[in-house]
mmCIF file of C-alpha atoms in Angstrom:
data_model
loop_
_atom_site.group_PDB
_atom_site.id
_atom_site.type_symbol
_atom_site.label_atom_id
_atom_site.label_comp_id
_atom_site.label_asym_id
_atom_site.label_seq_id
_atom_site.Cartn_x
_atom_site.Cartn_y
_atom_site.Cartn_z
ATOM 1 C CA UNK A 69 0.000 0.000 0.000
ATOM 2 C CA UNK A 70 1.633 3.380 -0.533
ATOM 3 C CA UNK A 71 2.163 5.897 2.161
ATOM 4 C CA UNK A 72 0.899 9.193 2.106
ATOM 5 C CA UNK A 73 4.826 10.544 1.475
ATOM 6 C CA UNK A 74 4.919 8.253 -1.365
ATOM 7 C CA UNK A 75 1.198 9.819 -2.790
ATOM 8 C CA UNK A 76 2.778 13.039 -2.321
ATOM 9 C CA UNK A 77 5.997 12.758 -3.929
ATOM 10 C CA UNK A 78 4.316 11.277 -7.196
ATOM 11 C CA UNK A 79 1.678 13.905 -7.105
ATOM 12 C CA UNK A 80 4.690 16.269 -6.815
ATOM 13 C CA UNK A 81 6.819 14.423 -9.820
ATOM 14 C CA UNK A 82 3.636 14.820 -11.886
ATOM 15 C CA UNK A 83 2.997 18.348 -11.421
ATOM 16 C CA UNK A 84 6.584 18.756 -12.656
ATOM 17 C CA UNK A 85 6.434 17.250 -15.165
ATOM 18 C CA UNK A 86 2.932 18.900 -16.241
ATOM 19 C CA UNK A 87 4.803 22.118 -15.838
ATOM 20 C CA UNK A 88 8.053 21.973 -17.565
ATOM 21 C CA UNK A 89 5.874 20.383 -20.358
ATOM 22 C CA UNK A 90 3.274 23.485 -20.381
ATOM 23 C CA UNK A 91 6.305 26.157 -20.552
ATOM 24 C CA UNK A 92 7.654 24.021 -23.292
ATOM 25 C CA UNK A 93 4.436 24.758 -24.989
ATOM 26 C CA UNK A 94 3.887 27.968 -24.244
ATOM 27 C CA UNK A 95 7.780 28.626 -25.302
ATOM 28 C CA UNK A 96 7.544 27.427 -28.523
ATOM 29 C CA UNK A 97 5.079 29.520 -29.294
ATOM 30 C CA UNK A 98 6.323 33.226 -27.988
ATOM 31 C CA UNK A 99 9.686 32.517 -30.117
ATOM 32 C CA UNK A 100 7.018 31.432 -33.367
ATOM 33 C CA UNK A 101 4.954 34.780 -32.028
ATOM 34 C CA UNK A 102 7.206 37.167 -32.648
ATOM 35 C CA UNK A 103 7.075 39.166 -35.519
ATOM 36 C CA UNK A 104 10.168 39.205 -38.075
ATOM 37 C CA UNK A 105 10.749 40.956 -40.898
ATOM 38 C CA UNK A 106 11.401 38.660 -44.242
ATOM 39 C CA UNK A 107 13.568 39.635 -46.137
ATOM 40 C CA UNK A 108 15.472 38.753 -49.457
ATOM 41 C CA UNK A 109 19.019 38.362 -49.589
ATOM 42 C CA UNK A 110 20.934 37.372 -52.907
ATOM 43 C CA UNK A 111 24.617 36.169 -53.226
ATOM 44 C CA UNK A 112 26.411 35.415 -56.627
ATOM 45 C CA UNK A 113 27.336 31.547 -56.086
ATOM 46 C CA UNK A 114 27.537 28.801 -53.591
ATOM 47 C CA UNK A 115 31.778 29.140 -52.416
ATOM 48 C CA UNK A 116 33.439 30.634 -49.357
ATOM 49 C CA UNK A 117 32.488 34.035 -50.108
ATOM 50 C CA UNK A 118 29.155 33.574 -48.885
ATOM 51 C CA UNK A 119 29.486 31.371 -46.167
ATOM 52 C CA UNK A 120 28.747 33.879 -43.663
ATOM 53 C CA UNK A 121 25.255 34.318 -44.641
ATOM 54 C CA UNK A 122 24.702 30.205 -43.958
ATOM 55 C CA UNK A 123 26.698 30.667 -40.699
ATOM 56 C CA UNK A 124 24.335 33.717 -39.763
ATOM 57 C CA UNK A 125 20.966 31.935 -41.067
ATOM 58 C CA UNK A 126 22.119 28.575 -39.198
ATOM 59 C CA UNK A 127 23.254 29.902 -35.125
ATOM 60 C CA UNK A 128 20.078 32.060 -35.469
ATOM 61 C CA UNK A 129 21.788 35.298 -35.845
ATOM 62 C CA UNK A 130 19.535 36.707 -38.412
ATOM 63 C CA UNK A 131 16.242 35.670 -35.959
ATOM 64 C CA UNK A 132 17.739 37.375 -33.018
ATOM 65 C CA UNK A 133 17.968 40.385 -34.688
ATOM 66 C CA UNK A 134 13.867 40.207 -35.929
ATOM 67 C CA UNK A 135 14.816 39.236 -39.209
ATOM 68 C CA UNK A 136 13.415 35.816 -41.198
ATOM 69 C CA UNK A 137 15.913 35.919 -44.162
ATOM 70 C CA UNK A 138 15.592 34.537 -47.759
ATOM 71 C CA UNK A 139 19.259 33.538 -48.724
ATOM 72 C CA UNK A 140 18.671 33.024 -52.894
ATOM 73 C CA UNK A 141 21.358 32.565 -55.101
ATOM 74 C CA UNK A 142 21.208 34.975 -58.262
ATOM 75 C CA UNK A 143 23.015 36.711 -61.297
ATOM 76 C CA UNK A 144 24.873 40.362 -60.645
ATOM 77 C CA UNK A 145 22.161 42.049 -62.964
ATOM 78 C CA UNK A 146 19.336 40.345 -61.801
ATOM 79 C CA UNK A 147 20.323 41.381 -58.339
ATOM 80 C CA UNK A 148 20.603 44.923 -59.772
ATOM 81 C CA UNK A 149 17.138 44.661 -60.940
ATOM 82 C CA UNK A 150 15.897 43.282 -57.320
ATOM 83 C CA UNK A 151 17.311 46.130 -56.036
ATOM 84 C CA UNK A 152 15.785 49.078 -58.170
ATOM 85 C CA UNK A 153 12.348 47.038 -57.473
ATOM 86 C CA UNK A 154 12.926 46.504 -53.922
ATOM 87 C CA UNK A 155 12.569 42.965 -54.895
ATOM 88 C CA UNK A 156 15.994 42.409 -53.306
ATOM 89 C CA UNK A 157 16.716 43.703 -49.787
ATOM 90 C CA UNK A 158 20.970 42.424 -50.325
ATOM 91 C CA UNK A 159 23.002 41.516 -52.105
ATOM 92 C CA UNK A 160 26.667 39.532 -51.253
ATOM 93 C CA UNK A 161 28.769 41.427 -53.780
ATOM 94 C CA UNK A 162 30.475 44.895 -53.657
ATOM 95 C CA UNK A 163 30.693 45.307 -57.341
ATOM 96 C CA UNK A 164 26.582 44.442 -58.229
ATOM 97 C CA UNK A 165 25.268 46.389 -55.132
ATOM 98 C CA UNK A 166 28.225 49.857 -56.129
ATOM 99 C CA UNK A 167 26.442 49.218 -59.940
ATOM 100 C CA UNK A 168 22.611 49.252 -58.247
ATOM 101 C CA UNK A 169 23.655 52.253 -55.788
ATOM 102 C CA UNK A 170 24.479 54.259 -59.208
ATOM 103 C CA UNK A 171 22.021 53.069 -60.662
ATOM 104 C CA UNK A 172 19.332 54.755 -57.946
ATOM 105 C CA UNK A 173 18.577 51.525 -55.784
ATOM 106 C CA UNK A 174 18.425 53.380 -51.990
ATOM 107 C CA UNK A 175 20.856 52.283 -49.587
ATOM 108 C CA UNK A 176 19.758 50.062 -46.525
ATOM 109 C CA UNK A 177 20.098 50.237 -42.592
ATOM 110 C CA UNK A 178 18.979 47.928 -40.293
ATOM 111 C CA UNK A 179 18.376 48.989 -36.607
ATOM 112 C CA UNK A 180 20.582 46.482 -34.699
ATOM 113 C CA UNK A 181 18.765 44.924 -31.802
ATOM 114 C CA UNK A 182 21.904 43.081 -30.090
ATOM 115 C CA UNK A 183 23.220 43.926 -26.592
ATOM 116 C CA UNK A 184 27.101 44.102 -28.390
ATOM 117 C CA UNK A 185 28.289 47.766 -28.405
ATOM 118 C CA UNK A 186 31.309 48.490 -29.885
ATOM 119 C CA UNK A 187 33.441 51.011 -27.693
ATOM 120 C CA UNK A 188 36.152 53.747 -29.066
ATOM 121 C CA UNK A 189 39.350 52.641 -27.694
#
């Protein structure tokens, strides 16, 4: 027969349980909740030079800064285009973004939501 310390203590263990399952639950949700911002981002081809965009997209960077990004690989011109349509929000080359800048395509800023300051030494 179980004692009443026993009843308690598995009374206890499922109450636990019931709540580390319901802030599960209710966790998953507020991160799916919050809003983000999609946006497009281009790169010329699938080599070293991009990598940071995969490393960004893959430890969450781009999600703890709001943003739900759209890594698509794409031509220089079409890129261009994107940009002059606001198609494109980036684009991972110096030279095709310089020729879209001339071209009229506005330039970009992002308000920066992380807790890393950089300090003047």
């Amino acid at each position: 027969m179980n004692s009443p310390i026993t009843s308690q203590k598995s009374l206890a263990l499922k109450f636990g349980f019931l709540l580390v399952g319901i802030l599960a639950y209710v966790g998953a949700f507020s991160v799916e909740a919050q809003q983000l911002t999609t946006l497009a981002v281009g790169y010329p081809a699938r080599s070293i030079g991009s990598i940071q965009l995969y490393i960004a997209q893959e430890r969450g960077f781009f999600r703890e800064e709001g943003l739900q990004v759209n890594l698509t690989q794409i031509r220089g011109d079409v890129a261009k285009a994107g940009m002059l349509t606001g198609d494109l929000f980036a684009y991972n080359s110096v030279a095709a973004s310089a020729r879209a800048f001339q071209a009229g395509a506005p330039l970009k800023r992002l308000p920066c939501r992380s807790k890393i300051t950089m300090e003047a030494q």
